[in-house]
Every structure is written in C-alpha cells, then in structure tokens.
Amino acid sequence: EDLRPPVISLALSQGSGLFMAVLVQMTIAGKSFTGGNMEIALAANLTASSRLGQDAAGIPRFSSRNCHIALVSVKANLPSSMLPKVMSRFLDSTLQKVLPGLLCPAVDAVIDLVNAKFTTLTSEMPLGTAGTLQYSLLNPPVTSETFIELDLKTILHQKEGKEVDLPTDQPSLASLPPKRDAATQLVLSANFLSAELSVLQASFSLEINNNTVLGLPPLVTTMLGALIPEISRVLPPSQPVVIEMREAKAPVVTVTPDKSFVQLFSTAEFWVSPSDSDPESLFVLDVHSNLEARFAIAEEKLQLSLALQRAMGGLHHFSVFQELPLKGVLADIIHVAYVPSIN
C-alpha cells in the first residue's frame, strides 16, 4: 500500500568492491484472519556486497553476492491480544522468506545499470571522421576504502584502421596529483594527447584566402611583392594569393604544473591564383608554432583550446630572399585564421 523512498548507504570495501545497506519501509494491507482489514508496517534492512572484477572481454564488472534481509520492526493494526506469539512467528518467517525475493533482485537491477555504464566506457568512440579511440583495462580494478582505481590502456586507430603506437610506460601513482574527495579523476598523459592530435592532424589543413576570415591583410601578389622585393618582378600584379596550411609532423603536447603547450609543425604553401589560368606554387614556408593549451570539461568530454604564443618559420623551395618580412603576416594568419580553424 505504501513504499517509502529507501535510505541507501554505500561504502567501498578494501580489495573487493562495494558494500550496500538499504533501509526499506513499507506498508502491506490485506484481510486479517478475523475477516477485517489489516495493515502491517515494517522496516527492513537490506545488506549486500558486490565484487568488482573484469569479464573475459576486459570490461570492469560488478557481481552481486551476499544479499541479506533483516527485519528492523513489524507493526500491525491489531490488538496485541489478537496477535499471539505464534502469529508473530508466522509473520516473521513469512516475511523473511518473501522479502529477499522481493528486494534482492532490485540490487541486481542496479548493478546491471552500473555494468552497462562500464560497457560504454570500453566501447569504440569516433574522433570526428579522423579515427577512433577505445579504452581497455590493463590490469584488474583495484579497490581501496576511498576510491576505485582503473588502469586503462588507450587504443587509437587512424581512419584507415592503422593503430597508432603509444608509449607503454605508465606514470607512478606517487607522481599523480592528489586525489580529491568525492570526485572522479581521470589522468591522461601528454604522450596520449600528442598521439590523439596526430590522428586529428589531417583535419587541420586549411586554405586561406581573402574570403576566409576578416582581419587579415589583403592576400594579393602586390602585398607579397612589397614584402619581398626579390620576387616582385616575377609576380603578376594584383592577383589573389592562396595560402595552404598543412601539418607536416605530429603535434607534440607538453604538460607542466603551471601551463600546457602544443607544438605544431606545419607548412604554409603560397599559391598565386590567376583568374585565367591554373594556380602556381610560389614557395613553401616551414612553420613551427608554439601554442598555449587550455583544458575544460563539458558534457563529459575533454575540450582543448589553443592560443598562439609565437610562430617561427623558414623557407624552402625558394631560398634566394629573406623571409623575415613575412613573419608578421604569417603570425597574423595563424592567429586570426589557422588556430580558430583548429579550435
């Protein structure tokens, strides 16, 4: 007739898993043996433990065991004279038999929901269209009295299915940040983040022209000629210039206690794009960008945003002139167009 919200207490058990204590209060109504209506108000304490291990597929999994029910109190709306000891024993034994079958399956249902979350933790996740990421357990879960530790292996695949090599060395627990109370803490290595960006680097390519973004200097041959007089004689006048940015090497992530950085190793190829003929490559500039990385968490996803610290460049395929005048323009291009595109 009435089931109150249960009072649930949870505790981690050293080396095993989870201990649960659930106080259940309910009212059962029916006909009494005298023919009238009878109500029984009872309180029962359910205790159960669940062991945390891993299944054959290497997925963390709770398995419930040792579910017990203890009656705390039983009260009926009958005079004590009508409720002899034999009836009390009957109610007690009947409830002791019925309640485990009624309540213990609820514990199993909750455990199944938690295990379903673990299954999604190890499922393959897309990294946009560039590849996939998957976690698997390196070692069996470790349970202490204050936290559960999962030692995970990260598996990265490129779009074509090739697995990305990752360093196998793991940081020692002593070197990790202190565990915060009542918080889940996920520790990712800089090597892993570098590898993840290497999977994504093909999507960093960008063609930049006058219509790409506001705030850039006019990208025309006249601008290039003014900056680099050595090539002004061979440039067609007032023709649009297209700059093709591509990543040449895998990005490198560096994490320090104060700041984190991402180094990008790019090429900037300058093309002249006449309206009446095919584009022609002028020169290629090697670009090394150092960007400050900021991390945030939103909707259970790690977000990374970059901000340009400095950019350095060197020319190849056209080495007869100094590239220094281009560096200011290049820094503007990276700051205004390229970094926002990556973000």
mmCIF file of C-alpha atoms in Angstrom:
data_model
loop_
_atom_site.group_PDB
_atom_site.id
_atom_site.type_symbol
_atom_site.label_atom_id
_atom_site.label_comp_id
_atom_site.label_asym_id
_atom_site.label_seq_id
_atom_site.Cartn_x
_atom_site.Cartn_y
_atom_site.Cartn_z
ATOM 1 C CA GLU A 1 0.000 0.000 0.000
ATOM 2 C CA ASP A 2 2.891 2.343 0.724
ATOM 3 C CA LEU A 3 6.606 2.155 -0.087
ATOM 4 C CA ARG A 4 8.796 4.952 1.186
ATOM 5 C CA PRO A 5 11.960 6.010 -0.642
ATOM 6 C CA PRO A 6 14.791 3.772 0.543
ATOM 7 C CA VAL A 7 17.656 5.138 2.607
ATOM 8 C CA ILE A 8 20.842 3.949 0.903
ATOM 9 C CA SER A 9 24.359 3.865 2.311
ATOM 10 C CA LEU A 10 27.340 2.894 0.165
ATOM 11 C CA ALA A 11 30.910 2.105 1.142
ATOM 12 C CA LEU A 12 33.922 0.745 -0.688
ATOM 13 C CA SER A 13 35.418 -2.454 0.646
ATOM 14 C CA GLN A 14 39.197 -2.753 0.655
ATOM 15 C CA GLY A 15 40.322 -5.139 -2.062
ATOM 16 C CA SER A 16 36.852 -6.364 -3.032
ATOM 17 C CA GLY A 17 34.244 -3.911 -4.210
ATOM 18 C CA LEU A 18 31.118 -2.238 -2.892
ATOM 19 C CA PHE A 19 29.075 -2.676 0.295
ATOM 20 C CA MET A 20 25.439 -1.509 0.319
ATOM 21 C CA ALA A 21 22.995 -1.014 3.178
ATOM 22 C CA VAL A 22 19.402 -0.144 2.228
ATOM 23 C CA LEU A 23 16.694 0.689 4.772
ATOM 24 C CA VAL A 24 13.285 -0.184 3.300
ATOM 25 C CA GLN A 25 9.998 0.907 4.889
ATOM 26 C CA MET A 26 6.649 -0.294 3.530
ATOM 27 C CA THR A 27 3.035 -0.905 4.489
ATOM 28 C CA ILE A 28 1.304 -4.134 3.475
ATOM 29 C CA ALA A 29 -2.523 -4.243 3.562
ATOM 30 C CA GLY A 30 -4.908 -7.197 3.364
ATOM 31 C CA LYS A 31 -7.547 -9.245 5.163
ATOM 32 C CA SER A 32 -6.778 -10.447 8.642
ATOM 33 C CA PHE A 33 -7.528 -13.947 9.860
ATOM 34 C CA THR A 34 -10.532 -12.440 11.707
ATOM 35 C CA GLY A 35 -12.009 -11.122 8.468
ATOM 36 C CA GLY A 36 -11.266 -7.421 8.935
ATOM 37 C CA ASN A 37 -8.729 -5.211 7.234
ATOM 38 C CA MET A 38 -5.188 -5.440 8.473
ATOM 39 C CA GLU A 39 -2.151 -3.267 7.841
ATOM 40 C CA ILE A 40 1.404 -4.294 8.585
ATOM 41 C CA ALA A 41 4.023 -1.520 8.717
ATOM 42 C CA LEU A 42 7.501 -2.892 8.516
ATOM 43 C CA ALA A 43 11.061 -1.698 8.261
ATOM 44 C CA ALA A 44 13.755 -3.966 6.905
ATOM 45 C CA ASN A 45 17.462 -3.519 6.401
ATOM 46 C CA LEU A 46 18.975 -4.963 3.226
ATOM 47 C CA THR A 47 22.716 -5.503 3.089
ATOM 48 C CA ALA A 48 24.600 -6.707 0.035
ATOM 49 C CA SER A 49 28.117 -6.707 -1.290
ATOM 50 C CA SER A 50 29.306 -6.561 -4.890
ATOM 51 C CA ARG A 51 32.713 -7.668 -6.078
ATOM 52 C CA LEU A 52 34.460 -5.594 -8.729
ATOM 53 C CA GLY A 53 36.436 -7.535 -11.298
ATOM 54 C CA GLN A 54 36.661 -7.813 -15.056
ATOM 55 C CA ASP A 55 34.975 -10.082 -17.567
ATOM 56 C CA ALA A 56 36.539 -12.086 -20.401
ATOM 57 C CA ALA A 57 36.492 -9.008 -22.652
ATOM 58 C CA GLY A 58 38.460 -6.960 -20.104
ATOM 59 C CA ILE A 59 35.499 -4.801 -19.070
ATOM 60 C CA PRO A 60 35.087 -3.789 -15.383
ATOM 61 C CA ARG A 61 32.099 -5.568 -13.897
ATOM 62 C CA PHE A 62 30.314 -5.714 -10.539
ATOM 63 C CA SER A 63 28.895 -9.055 -9.455
ATOM 64 C CA SER A 64 26.450 -9.037 -6.527
ATOM 65 C CA ARG A 65 26.653 -11.517 -3.668
ATOM 66 C CA ASN A 66 25.655 -11.996 -0.020
ATOM 67 C CA CYS A 67 22.253 -10.255 -0.098
ATOM 68 C CA HIS A 68 20.625 -10.433 3.349
ATOM 69 C CA ILE A 69 17.373 -9.045 4.778
ATOM 70 C CA ALA A 70 16.936 -8.266 8.471
ATOM 71 C CA LEU A 71 13.589 -7.109 9.882
ATOM 72 C CA VAL A 72 14.006 -3.992 11.983
ATOM 73 C CA SER A 73 10.390 -3.612 13.082
ATOM 74 C CA VAL A 74 6.937 -5.075 12.296
ATOM 75 C CA LYS A 75 3.753 -3.391 13.480
ATOM 76 C CA ALA A 76 0.169 -4.486 12.794
ATOM 77 C CA ASN A 77 -3.105 -2.633 13.456
ATOM 78 C CA LEU A 78 -4.411 -5.432 15.633
ATOM 79 C CA PRO A 79 -4.659 -5.529 19.429
ATOM 80 C CA SER A 80 -1.805 -7.378 20.988
ATOM 81 C CA SER A 81 -4.298 -9.883 22.419
ATOM 82 C CA MET A 82 -5.245 -10.863 18.849
ATOM 83 C CA LEU A 83 -1.659 -11.282 17.802
ATOM 84 C CA PRO A 84 -0.284 -14.219 19.738
ATOM 85 C CA LYS A 85 3.325 -15.262 19.605
ATOM 86 C CA VAL A 86 2.650 -17.966 17.067
ATOM 87 C CA MET A 87 1.203 -15.380 14.667
ATOM 88 C CA SER A 88 4.169 -13.145 15.227
ATOM 89 C CA ARG A 89 6.472 -16.010 14.387
ATOM 90 C CA PHE A 90 4.394 -16.757 11.293
ATOM 91 C CA LEU A 91 4.596 -13.165 10.063
ATOM 92 C CA ASP A 92 8.274 -13.052 10.825
ATOM 93 C CA SER A 93 9.118 -16.283 8.991
ATOM 94 C CA THR A 94 6.862 -15.465 6.035
ATOM 95 C CA LEU A 95 8.335 -12.000 5.572
ATOM 96 C CA GLN A 96 11.850 -13.378 5.939
ATOM 97 C CA LYS A 97 11.082 -15.744 3.068
ATOM 98 C CA VAL A 98 9.267 -13.245 0.840
ATOM 99 C CA LEU A 99 11.372 -10.100 1.214
ATOM 100 C CA PRO A 100 14.675 -11.452 -0.184
ATOM 101 C CA GLY A 101 12.914 -12.495 -3.379
ATOM 102 C CA LEU A 102 11.218 -9.117 -3.500
ATOM 103 C CA LEU A 103 14.151 -6.813 -2.747
ATOM 104 C CA CYS A 104 17.395 -8.596 -3.710
ATOM 105 C CA PRO A 105 16.556 -8.565 -7.457
ATOM 106 C CA ALA A 106 16.388 -4.766 -7.176
ATOM 107 C CA VAL A 107 20.066 -4.778 -6.145
ATOM 108 C CA ASP A 108 20.879 -6.908 -9.180
ATOM 109 C CA ALA A 109 18.993 -4.450 -11.406
ATOM 110 C CA VAL A 110 21.036 -1.513 -10.112
ATOM 111 C CA ILE A 111 24.289 -3.458 -10.585
ATOM 112 C CA ASP A 112 23.249 -4.231 -14.175
ATOM 113 C CA LEU A 113 22.770 -0.499 -14.831
ATOM 114 C CA VAL A 114 26.253 0.270 -13.482
ATOM 115 C CA ASN A 115 27.773 -2.535 -15.558
ATOM 116 C CA ALA A 116 26.086 -1.099 -18.654
ATOM 117 C CA LYS A 117 27.980 2.157 -17.980
ATOM 118 C CA PHE A 118 31.235 0.198 -17.829
ATOM 119 C CA THR A 119 30.410 -1.336 -21.208
ATOM 120 C CA THR A 120 30.144 2.104 -22.810
ATOM 121 C CA LEU A 121 33.447 3.090 -21.155
ATOM 122 C CA THR A 122 35.228 0.450 -23.231
ATOM 123 C CA SER A 123 33.234 0.880 -26.447
ATOM 124 C CA GLU A 124 34.872 2.349 -29.541
ATOM 125 C CA MET A 125 34.362 6.111 -29.868
ATOM 126 C CA PRO A 126 34.772 8.171 -33.060
ATOM 127 C CA LEU A 127 37.270 11.054 -33.169
ATOM 128 C CA GLY A 128 35.235 13.002 -35.666
ATOM 129 C CA THR A 129 35.930 11.361 -39.020
ATOM 130 C CA ALA A 130 39.690 11.070 -38.381
ATOM 131 C CA GLY A 131 39.785 7.809 -36.410
ATOM 132 C CA THR A 132 38.609 6.069 -33.271
ATOM 133 C CA LEU A 133 39.520 5.841 -29.584
ATOM 134 C CA GLN A 134 38.949 2.898 -27.270
ATOM 135 C CA TYR A 135 39.837 2.148 -23.654
ATOM 136 C CA SER A 136 40.533 -1.286 -22.201
ATOM 137 C CA LEU A 137 41.730 -2.459 -18.796
ATOM 138 C CA LEU A 138 45.463 -3.009 -18.447
ATOM 139 C CA ASN A 139 45.127 -4.625 -15.007
ATOM 140 C CA PRO A 140 42.249 -5.812 -12.802
ATOM 141 C CA PRO A 141 40.468 -2.982 -10.913
ATOM 142 C CA VAL A 142 41.899 -2.019 -7.522
ATOM 143 C CA THR A 143 39.501 -1.062 -4.716
ATOM 144 C CA SER A 144 40.576 0.814 -1.604
ATOM 145 C CA GLU A 145 38.437 2.231 1.196
ATOM 146 C CA THR A 146 38.248 5.626 -0.530
ATOM 147 C CA PHE A 147 38.407 5.083 -4.300
ATOM 148 C CA ILE A 148 38.400 2.636 -7.196
ATOM 149 C CA GLU A 149 41.419 2.730 -9.492
ATOM 150 C CA LEU A 150 41.148 1.660 -13.135
ATOM 151 C CA ASP A 151 44.427 1.323 -15.042
ATOM 152 C CA LEU A 152 43.416 1.859 -18.656
ATOM 153 C CA LYS A 153 45.085 1.228 -21.958
ATOM 154 C CA THR A 154 44.227 3.623 -24.770
ATOM 155 C CA ILE A 155 43.864 2.264 -28.301
ATOM 156 C CA LEU A 156 43.929 4.806 -31.130
ATOM 157 C CA HIS A 157 43.136 3.925 -34.732
ATOM 158 C CA GLN A 158 43.511 6.163 -37.748
ATOM 159 C CA LYS A 159 40.674 6.439 -40.261
ATOM 160 C CA GLU A 160 42.178 3.705 -42.453
ATOM 161 C CA GLY A 161 42.328 1.346 -39.457
ATOM 162 C CA LYS A 162 46.039 1.562 -38.622
ATOM 163 C CA GLU A 163 46.760 1.533 -34.873
ATOM 164 C CA VAL A 164 48.825 4.428 -33.520
ATOM 165 C CA ASP A 165 51.884 3.440 -31.475
ATOM 166 C CA LEU A 166 51.755 4.748 -27.908
ATOM 167 C CA PRO A 167 54.431 4.617 -25.196
ATOM 168 C CA THR A 168 53.697 1.796 -22.772
ATOM 169 C CA ASP A 169 55.329 3.371 -19.723
ATOM 170 C CA GLN A 170 52.830 4.365 -17.055
ATOM 171 C CA PRO A 171 53.323 7.175 -14.512
ATOM 172 C CA SER A 172 53.720 6.025 -10.936
ATOM 173 C CA LEU A 173 50.830 6.759 -8.592
ATOM 174 C CA ALA A 174 53.150 8.844 -6.421
ATOM 175 C CA SER A 175 53.689 11.251 -9.314
ATOM 176 C CA LEU A 176 49.983 11.870 -9.901
ATOM 177 C CA PRO A 177 48.046 14.845 -8.479
ATOM 178 C CA PRO A 178 46.476 14.176 -5.065
ATOM 179 C CA LYS A 179 43.061 12.563 -5.203
ATOM 180 C CA ARG A 180 40.243 14.986 -4.441
ATOM 181 C CA ASP A 181 37.441 13.843 -2.149
ATOM 182 C CA ALA A 182 34.111 12.925 -3.759
ATOM 183 C CA ALA A 183 35.416 13.402 -7.275
ATOM 184 C CA THR A 184 36.204 11.152 -10.193
ATOM 185 C CA GLN A 185 39.686 11.831 -11.513
ATOM 186 C CA LEU A 186 40.878 10.797 -14.966
ATOM 187 C CA VAL A 187 44.614 11.178 -15.602
ATOM 188 C CA LEU A 188 45.706 11.397 -19.253
ATOM 189 C CA SER A 189 49.362 11.501 -20.270
ATOM 190 C CA ALA A 190 50.870 14.140 -22.547
ATOM 191 C CA ASN A 191 52.021 11.300 -24.833
ATOM 192 C CA PHE A 192 48.435 10.133 -25.237
ATOM 193 C CA LEU A 193 47.216 13.660 -26.015
ATOM 194 C CA SER A 194 50.017 14.070 -28.594
ATOM 195 C CA ALA A 195 49.003 10.795 -30.235
ATOM 196 C CA GLU A 196 45.349 11.808 -30.287
ATOM 197 C CA LEU A 197 46.193 15.106 -32.015
ATOM 198 C CA SER A 198 48.327 13.160 -34.510
ATOM 199 C CA VAL A 199 45.197 11.222 -35.511
ATOM 200 C CA LEU A 200 43.336 14.505 -35.960
ATOM 201 C CA GLN A 201 46.132 16.407 -37.740
ATOM 202 C CA ALA A 202 44.876 15.653 -41.259
ATOM 203 C CA SER A 203 41.738 17.660 -40.419
ATOM 204 C CA PHE A 204 43.882 20.704 -39.505
ATOM 205 C CA SER A 205 44.510 21.516 -43.205
ATOM 206 C CA LEU A 206 43.147 24.883 -44.297
ATOM 207 C CA GLU A 207 43.157 27.007 -47.455
ATOM 208 C CA ILE A 208 43.273 30.703 -46.609
ATOM 209 C CA ASN A 209 42.319 33.499 -48.990
ATOM 210 C CA ASN A 210 40.764 36.937 -48.797
ATOM 211 C CA ASN A 211 37.342 35.425 -48.137
ATOM 212 C CA THR A 212 38.414 33.049 -45.363
ATOM 213 C CA VAL A 213 38.187 35.400 -42.402
ATOM 214 C CA LEU A 214 38.070 39.098 -41.586
ATOM 215 C CA GLY A 215 41.090 40.765 -40.007
ATOM 216 C CA LEU A 216 43.803 39.515 -42.375
ATOM 217 C CA PRO A 217 45.947 41.765 -44.586
ATOM 218 C CA PRO A 218 44.946 41.677 -48.284
ATOM 219 C CA LEU A 219 46.239 38.383 -49.684
ATOM 220 C CA VAL A 220 47.313 39.533 -53.148
ATOM 221 C CA THR A 221 50.557 39.424 -55.102
ATOM 222 C CA THR A 222 51.027 43.164 -54.586
ATOM 223 C CA MET A 223 51.299 42.581 -50.824
ATOM 224 C CA LEU A 224 53.870 39.813 -51.357
ATOM 225 C CA GLY A 225 55.871 41.969 -53.750
ATOM 226 C CA ALA A 226 56.003 44.824 -51.251
ATOM 227 C CA LEU A 227 57.212 42.485 -48.512
ATOM 228 C CA ILE A 228 59.709 40.591 -50.683
ATOM 229 C CA PRO A 229 61.109 42.826 -53.451
ATOM 230 C CA GLU A 230 63.235 39.924 -54.759
ATOM 231 C CA ILE A 231 60.144 38.230 -56.210
ATOM 232 C CA SER A 232 58.126 41.314 -57.198
ATOM 233 C CA ARG A 233 59.445 41.124 -60.792
ATOM 234 C CA VAL A 234 58.054 37.615 -61.375
ATOM 235 C CA LEU A 235 54.659 38.147 -59.765
ATOM 236 C CA PRO A 236 51.607 39.015 -61.818
ATOM 237 C CA PRO A 237 50.155 42.269 -60.469
ATOM 238 C CA SER A 238 47.136 42.312 -58.151
ATOM 239 C CA GLN A 239 46.384 38.613 -58.375
ATOM 240 C CA PRO A 240 44.816 36.744 -55.427
ATOM 241 C CA VAL A 241 47.098 34.651 -53.245
ATOM 242 C CA VAL A 242 46.001 31.421 -51.556
ATOM 243 C CA ILE A 243 47.909 30.034 -48.555
ATOM 244 C CA GLU A 244 47.597 26.296 -47.978
ATOM 245 C CA MET A 245 48.313 25.260 -44.365
ATOM 246 C CA ARG A 246 49.108 21.607 -43.673
ATOM 247 C CA GLU A 247 50.571 19.682 -40.744
ATOM 248 C CA ALA A 248 53.949 18.183 -41.685
ATOM 249 C CA LYS A 249 54.707 16.268 -38.459
ATOM 250 C CA ALA A 250 52.741 15.018 -35.493
ATOM 251 C CA PRO A 251 51.870 17.677 -32.877
ATOM 252 C CA VAL A 252 53.626 17.478 -29.503
ATOM 253 C CA VAL A 253 51.839 18.166 -26.204
ATOM 254 C CA THR A 254 53.807 19.318 -23.147
ATOM 255 C CA VAL A 255 52.126 19.443 -19.734
ATOM 256 C CA THR A 256 53.626 21.299 -16.764
ATOM 257 C CA PRO A 257 52.126 22.124 -13.351
ATOM 258 C CA ASP A 258 51.594 25.725 -14.464
ATOM 259 C CA LYS A 259 50.814 25.631 -18.188
ATOM 260 C CA SER A 260 50.383 23.238 -21.075
ATOM 261 C CA PHE A 261 51.542 23.734 -24.645
ATOM 262 C CA VAL A 262 51.011 22.234 -28.085
ATOM 263 C CA GLN A 263 53.695 22.498 -30.743
ATOM 264 C CA LEU A 264 52.523 22.375 -34.356
ATOM 265 C CA PHE A 265 54.889 21.655 -37.246
ATOM 266 C CA SER A 266 53.222 22.961 -40.384
ATOM 267 C CA THR A 267 53.907 24.021 -43.937
ATOM 268 C CA ALA A 268 52.457 27.172 -45.454
ATOM 269 C CA GLU A 269 52.458 26.949 -49.251
ATOM 270 C CA PHE A 270 51.833 30.242 -51.069
ATOM 271 C CA TRP A 271 49.995 29.983 -54.368
ATOM 272 C CA VAL A 272 49.191 32.649 -56.915
ATOM 273 C CA SER A 273 45.741 32.053 -58.290
ATOM 274 C CA PRO A 274 45.131 33.970 -61.546
ATOM 275 C CA SER A 275 41.567 34.038 -62.763
ATOM 276 C CA ASP A 276 42.508 32.881 -66.284
ATOM 277 C CA SER A 277 44.963 30.025 -65.516
ATOM 278 C CA ASP A 278 45.780 27.273 -63.062
ATOM 279 C CA PRO A 279 47.209 28.133 -59.617
ATOM 280 C CA GLU A 280 51.005 28.260 -59.431
ATOM 281 C CA SER A 281 53.057 27.484 -56.332
ATOM 282 C CA LEU A 282 55.422 30.288 -55.330
ATOM 283 C CA PHE A 283 57.209 28.902 -52.266
ATOM 284 C CA VAL A 284 56.708 26.789 -49.149
ATOM 285 C CA LEU A 285 57.353 28.042 -45.651
ATOM 286 C CA ASP A 286 58.102 25.657 -42.762
ATOM 287 C CA VAL A 287 56.233 26.887 -39.683
ATOM 288 C CA HIS A 288 56.822 25.907 -36.053
ATOM 289 C CA SER A 289 54.020 27.229 -33.828
ATOM 290 C CA ASN A 290 54.036 27.157 -30.035
ATOM 291 C CA LEU A 291 50.505 27.389 -28.634
ATOM 292 C CA GLU A 292 49.253 27.536 -25.083
ATOM 293 C CA ALA A 293 46.685 24.813 -24.400
ATOM 294 C CA ARG A 294 43.712 25.292 -22.126
ATOM 295 C CA PHE A 295 41.609 22.345 -20.965
ATOM 296 C CA ALA A 296 37.965 22.228 -19.925
ATOM 297 C CA ILE A 297 35.307 19.562 -19.431
ATOM 298 C CA ALA A 298 31.844 19.944 -20.935
ATOM 299 C CA GLU A 299 29.159 17.276 -21.322
ATOM 300 C CA GLU A 300 31.563 14.518 -20.199
ATOM 301 C CA LYS A 301 34.091 15.426 -22.914
ATOM 302 C CA LEU A 302 37.565 16.890 -22.609
ATOM 303 C CA GLN A 303 37.832 20.145 -24.559
ATOM 304 C CA LEU A 304 41.122 21.634 -25.715
ATOM 305 C CA SER A 305 41.557 25.194 -26.958
ATOM 306 C CA LEU A 306 44.767 26.700 -28.324
ATOM 307 C CA ALA A 307 46.153 30.243 -28.257
ATOM 308 C CA LEU A 308 49.219 31.336 -30.236
ATOM 309 C CA GLN A 309 52.322 32.130 -28.183
ATOM 310 C CA ARG A 310 54.770 32.516 -31.041
ATOM 311 C CA ALA A 311 55.412 31.269 -34.568
ATOM 312 C CA MET A 312 58.731 30.685 -36.269
ATOM 313 C CA GLY A 313 59.277 29.987 -39.964
ATOM 314 C CA GLY A 314 61.887 29.105 -42.518
ATOM 315 C CA LEU A 315 61.654 28.937 -46.283
ATOM 316 C CA HIS A 316 62.437 26.079 -48.550
ATOM 317 C CA HIS A 317 61.895 25.613 -52.291
ATOM 318 C CA PHE A 318 62.737 29.309 -52.699
ATOM 319 C CA SER A 319 65.770 30.387 -50.700
ATOM 320 C CA VAL A 320 67.171 33.431 -52.509
ATOM 321 C CA PHE A 321 65.449 36.002 -50.299
ATOM 322 C CA GLN A 322 64.997 36.741 -46.621
ATOM 323 C CA GLU A 323 61.729 35.547 -45.155
ATOM 324 C CA LEU A 324 61.745 37.903 -42.141
ATOM 325 C CA PRO A 325 59.176 40.384 -43.547
ATOM 326 C CA LEU A 326 56.720 37.514 -43.928
ATOM 327 C CA LYS A 327 56.800 36.522 -40.283
ATOM 328 C CA GLY A 328 54.464 39.267 -39.114
ATOM 329 C CA VAL A 329 51.925 38.401 -41.799
ATOM 330 C CA LEU A 330 52.316 34.716 -41.038
ATOM 331 C CA ALA A 331 51.718 35.265 -37.320
ATOM 332 C CA ASP A 332 48.534 37.177 -38.176
ATOM 333 C CA ILE A 333 47.368 34.355 -40.434
ATOM 334 C CA ILE A 334 47.993 31.704 -37.771
ATOM 335 C CA HIS A 335 46.382 33.786 -35.018
ATOM 336 C CA VAL A 336 43.329 35.022 -36.947
ATOM 337 C CA ALA A 337 42.571 32.090 -39.265
ATOM 338 C CA TYR A 338 44.520 28.897 -38.596
ATOM 339 C CA VAL A 339 44.239 28.474 -34.810
ATOM 340 C CA PRO A 340 40.480 29.285 -34.755
ATOM 341 C CA SER A 341 40.009 26.694 -37.502
ATOM 342 C CA ILE A 342 41.798 24.050 -35.400
ATOM 343 C CA ASN A 343 39.828 25.004 -32.289
#
